[in-house]
């Protein structure tokens, strides 16, 4: 009886864990993966997820600041699509006066900016991240990364998140409503989404540094192994 109970208990331990909040969804396989290293693939998936996070942030900003999307579109959905299409086509955002990267992000967060601030902020953040990845959103064997640029991009996202939560206009009102921590509401969903983006970029920066360090170590291992770790003849 005891062995049977133990066996049933072991089966219970090995049973798959329920996933009430969803499951991991792997990306579909494509022929282009043959031209990607492991780091290239992780970077491509990370870029996809970071842009999706920015689009979710844009939707949240538009829901809390509907006056912004009304400046440029007839609906929130159309406004989001316009920003997304502009980012993925690597086109300029008209209201940013031709500025890119951190200059676009800075302009979007100035009190004097009168355009669609939510769109300009997300566009500037996306452009800054893409620039830090070498100006690309998909990566192959010929592509490399600068760990310092990636690290800087993660810190820029931290700064942008802080400015978004703290900077106010001349009337003392937030430039954009985002997180809301009060007695009646506790909404930090913006902070969580920013945290995901920052973590993904930091991980790629560390992987990039580790890649080159490990390449050097592997070279030395092979060099030493070529002399001392050879099989000896047995006859």
Tab-separated table of C-alpha atoms in Angstrom, residues 19-228:
chain	number	residue	atom	x	y	z
A	19	UNK	CA	-1.144	27.199	-16.856
A	20	UNK	CA	-4.193	29.337	-15.999
A	21	UNK	CA	-2.469	32.516	-17.216
A	22	UNK	CA	-1.426	31.179	-20.621
A	23	UNK	CA	1.500	29.288	-22.077
A	24	UNK	CA	4.779	30.132	-23.784
A	25	UNK	CA	4.158	30.772	-27.472
A	26	UNK	CA	7.152	29.990	-29.666
A	27	UNK	CA	7.741	31.918	-32.876
A	28	UNK	CA	6.997	30.159	-36.156
A	29	UNK	CA	9.952	28.611	-37.963
A	30	UNK	CA	11.238	30.286	-41.125
A	31	UNK	CA	14.044	29.707	-43.591
A	32	UNK	CA	15.753	32.928	-42.533
A	33	UNK	CA	16.740	31.282	-39.237
A	34	UNK	CA	19.477	29.418	-41.125
A	35	UNK	CA	21.254	32.776	-41.438
A	36	UNK	CA	20.924	33.568	-37.724
A	37	UNK	CA	23.112	32.672	-34.767
A	38	UNK	CA	21.527	32.054	-31.366
A	39	UNK	CA	22.258	35.662	-30.360
A	40	UNK	CA	20.815	36.960	-33.651
A	41	UNK	CA	17.623	35.017	-33.024
A	42	UNK	CA	17.271	36.192	-29.439
A	43	UNK	CA	17.892	39.791	-30.537
A	44	UNK	CA	15.248	39.528	-33.277
A	45	UNK	CA	12.655	38.113	-30.873
A	46	UNK	CA	13.611	40.699	-28.247
A	47	UNK	CA	13.162	43.534	-30.733
A	48	UNK	CA	9.765	42.193	-31.746
A	49	UNK	CA	8.670	41.972	-28.116
A	50	UNK	CA	10.040	45.433	-27.282
A	51	UNK	CA	8.143	47.049	-30.146
A	52	UNK	CA	4.990	45.193	-29.102
A	53	UNK	CA	5.489	46.526	-25.570
A	54	UNK	CA	5.770	50.066	-26.932
A	55	UNK	CA	2.559	49.623	-28.918
A	56	UNK	CA	0.816	48.434	-25.757
A	57	UNK	CA	2.144	51.485	-23.937
A	58	UNK	CA	0.819	53.691	-26.740
A	59	UNK	CA	-2.628	52.115	-26.411
A	60	UNK	CA	-2.536	52.690	-22.647
A	61	UNK	CA	-1.432	56.310	-23.110
A	62	UNK	CA	-4.201	56.941	-25.627
A	63	UNK	CA	-6.805	55.451	-23.285
A	64	UNK	CA	-5.686	57.731	-20.456
A	65	UNK	CA	-5.067	60.737	-22.732
A	66	UNK	CA	-7.707	60.588	-25.508
A	67	UNK	CA	-7.081	64.200	-26.477
A	68	UNK	CA	-3.727	63.102	-27.946
A	69	UNK	CA	-4.967	60.671	-30.592
A	70	UNK	CA	-7.728	63.110	-31.556
A	71	UNK	CA	-5.021	65.493	-32.785
A	72	UNK	CA	-4.072	63.230	-35.688
A	73	UNK	CA	-6.711	60.519	-36.265
A	74	UNK	CA	-10.426	59.778	-36.194
A	75	UNK	CA	-10.044	56.829	-33.801
A	76	UNK	CA	-7.582	55.404	-31.295
A	77	UNK	CA	-7.068	52.311	-33.446
A	78	UNK	CA	-6.176	54.346	-36.528
A	79	UNK	CA	-3.774	56.490	-34.516
A	80	UNK	CA	-1.980	53.391	-33.209
A	81	UNK	CA	-1.780	51.906	-36.709
A	82	UNK	CA	-0.298	55.119	-38.081
A	83	UNK	CA	2.440	55.169	-35.441
A	84	UNK	CA	3.164	51.461	-35.881
A	85	UNK	CA	3.390	51.720	-39.683
A	86	UNK	CA	5.715	54.725	-39.421
A	87	UNK	CA	8.049	52.963	-36.972
A	88	UNK	CA	8.242	49.708	-38.910
A	89	UNK	CA	8.766	51.490	-42.244
A	90	UNK	CA	11.576	53.526	-40.604
A	91	UNK	CA	9.957	56.778	-41.716
A	92	UNK	CA	10.085	60.170	-40.010
A	93	UNK	CA	7.343	61.287	-37.653
A	94	UNK	CA	6.253	64.670	-39.102
A	95	UNK	CA	5.660	66.439	-35.770
A	96	UNK	CA	9.223	65.751	-34.590
A	97	UNK	CA	10.793	68.110	-37.148
A	98	UNK	CA	13.080	65.436	-38.576
A	99	UNK	CA	14.575	64.526	-35.205
A	100	UNK	CA	15.512	60.939	-34.384
A	101	UNK	CA	16.804	58.835	-31.524
A	102	UNK	CA	17.228	60.621	-28.168
A	103	UNK	CA	16.605	64.035	-29.762
A	104	UNK	CA	13.123	62.904	-30.821
A	105	UNK	CA	12.499	61.454	-27.364
A	106	UNK	CA	13.645	64.660	-25.684
A	107	UNK	CA	11.439	66.865	-27.884
A	108	UNK	CA	8.384	64.717	-27.202
A	109	UNK	CA	8.883	65.239	-23.465
A	110	UNK	CA	9.227	69.026	-23.527
A	111	UNK	CA	6.292	71.036	-22.152
A	112	UNK	CA	6.335	73.182	-25.302
A	113	UNK	CA	5.573	70.265	-27.655
A	114	UNK	CA	2.034	70.737	-28.994
A	115	UNK	CA	1.588	67.703	-31.254
A	116	UNK	CA	0.391	64.200	-30.433
A	117	UNK	CA	2.706	63.717	-27.468
A	118	UNK	CA	1.858	60.048	-26.919
A	119	UNK	CA	2.696	59.181	-30.526
A	120	UNK	CA	5.873	61.279	-30.508
A	121	UNK	CA	7.033	59.714	-27.230
A	122	UNK	CA	6.533	56.136	-28.433
A	123	UNK	CA	8.058	56.897	-31.834
A	124	UNK	CA	11.118	58.466	-30.175
A	125	UNK	CA	11.524	55.518	-27.805
A	126	UNK	CA	11.220	52.975	-30.632
A	127	UNK	CA	13.670	54.879	-32.830
A	128	UNK	CA	16.181	55.131	-29.989
A	129	UNK	CA	16.003	51.369	-29.354
A	130	UNK	CA	16.356	50.528	-33.044
A	131	UNK	CA	19.356	52.877	-33.411
A	132	UNK	CA	21.018	51.169	-30.428
A	133	UNK	CA	20.614	47.852	-32.284
A	134	UNK	CA	22.432	49.161	-35.336
A	135	UNK	CA	19.364	50.570	-37.099
A	136	UNK	CA	17.780	47.159	-37.721
A	137	UNK	CA	14.884	45.116	-36.357
A	138	UNK	CA	15.985	41.713	-37.711
A	139	UNK	CA	19.466	40.334	-37.276
A	140	UNK	CA	21.618	37.831	-39.156
A	141	UNK	CA	25.116	36.375	-39.063
A	142	UNK	CA	26.683	39.481	-40.586
A	143	UNK	CA	25.202	41.676	-37.850
A	144	UNK	CA	26.877	42.537	-34.560
A	145	UNK	CA	25.941	44.580	-31.501
A	146	UNK	CA	27.645	47.185	-29.376
A	147	UNK	CA	27.053	46.238	-25.742
A	148	UNK	CA	27.577	49.821	-24.541
A	149	UNK	CA	24.969	51.217	-26.947
A	150	UNK	CA	22.481	48.610	-25.743
A	151	UNK	CA	23.283	49.411	-22.119
A	152	UNK	CA	22.781	53.122	-22.838
A	153	UNK	CA	19.421	52.404	-24.489
A	154	UNK	CA	18.221	50.565	-21.380
A	155	UNK	CA	19.250	53.513	-19.187
A	156	UNK	CA	17.519	55.909	-21.598
A	157	UNK	CA	14.299	53.932	-21.159
A	158	UNK	CA	14.637	54.266	-17.384
A	159	UNK	CA	15.078	58.031	-17.754
A	160	UNK	CA	12.138	58.293	-20.173
A	161	UNK	CA	9.899	56.385	-17.767
A	162	UNK	CA	10.895	58.684	-14.903
A	163	UNK	CA	10.302	61.849	-16.965
A	164	UNK	CA	6.925	60.542	-18.133
A	165	UNK	CA	5.861	60.066	-14.511
A	166	UNK	CA	7.236	63.337	-13.168
A	167	UNK	CA	7.361	66.141	-15.757
A	168	UNK	CA	4.518	68.649	-15.716
A	169	UNK	CA	3.324	71.531	-17.854
A	170	UNK	CA	3.110	75.203	-16.819
A	171	UNK	CA	-0.249	74.543	-15.132
A	172	UNK	CA	1.254	71.839	-12.941
A	173	UNK	CA	-0.481	68.986	-14.787
A	174	UNK	CA	1.368	65.844	-16.005
A	175	UNK	CA	2.404	66.022	-19.640
A	176	UNK	CA	0.783	62.605	-20.053
A	177	UNK	CA	-1.273	60.598	-17.589
A	178	UNK	CA	0.327	57.189	-17.053
A	179	UNK	CA	0.736	55.326	-13.741
A	180	UNK	CA	-1.839	56.164	-11.109
A	181	UNK	CA	-1.126	55.469	-7.457
A	182	UNK	CA	-3.804	56.901	-5.215
A	183	UNK	CA	-6.206	55.878	-2.484
A	184	UNK	CA	-8.814	54.845	-5.061
A	185	UNK	CA	-6.529	53.266	-7.691
A	186	UNK	CA	-3.192	51.474	-7.885
A	187	UNK	CA	-2.217	51.221	-11.554
A	188	UNK	CA	1.469	50.586	-12.304
A	189	UNK	CA	0.961	48.719	-15.587
A	190	UNK	CA	3.080	51.315	-17.399
A	191	UNK	CA	5.976	50.677	-15.026
A	192	UNK	CA	5.756	46.926	-15.597
A	193	UNK	CA	5.846	47.319	-19.379
A	194	UNK	CA	8.842	49.649	-19.197
A	195	UNK	CA	10.545	47.138	-16.912
A	196	UNK	CA	10.118	44.358	-19.484
A	197	UNK	CA	11.711	46.481	-22.217
A	198	UNK	CA	14.643	47.474	-20.011
A	199	UNK	CA	15.250	43.870	-18.920
A	200	UNK	CA	15.271	42.561	-22.500
A	201	UNK	CA	17.787	45.169	-23.654
A	202	UNK	CA	20.022	44.631	-20.617
A	203	UNK	CA	20.000	40.863	-21.219
A	204	UNK	CA	21.097	41.320	-24.841
A	205	UNK	CA	23.858	43.696	-23.730
A	206	UNK	CA	25.148	41.055	-21.297
A	207	UNK	CA	24.863	38.311	-23.924
A	208	UNK	CA	26.850	40.456	-26.358
A	209	UNK	CA	29.623	40.990	-23.829
A	210	UNK	CA	29.607	37.306	-22.888
A	211	UNK	CA	29.755	36.269	-26.539
A	212	UNK	CA	33.077	37.972	-27.207
A	213	UNK	CA	34.509	36.974	-23.824
A	214	UNK	CA	33.587	33.342	-24.394
A	215	UNK	CA	35.074	33.471	-27.892
A	216	UNK	CA	38.423	34.436	-26.358
A	217	UNK	CA	38.188	31.712	-23.727
A	218	UNK	CA	37.263	29.100	-26.358
A	219	UNK	CA	40.249	30.159	-28.448
A	220	UNK	CA	42.611	29.659	-25.489
A	221	UNK	CA	40.987	26.327	-24.628
A	222	UNK	CA	41.482	25.093	-28.176
A	223	UNK	CA	45.043	26.398	-28.216
A	224	UNK	CA	45.919	24.577	-25.001
A	225	UNK	CA	43.909	21.527	-25.915
A	226	UNK	CA	45.680	21.211	-29.225
A	227	UNK	CA	48.933	20.558	-27.348
A	228	UNK	CA	48.035	18.816	-24.110
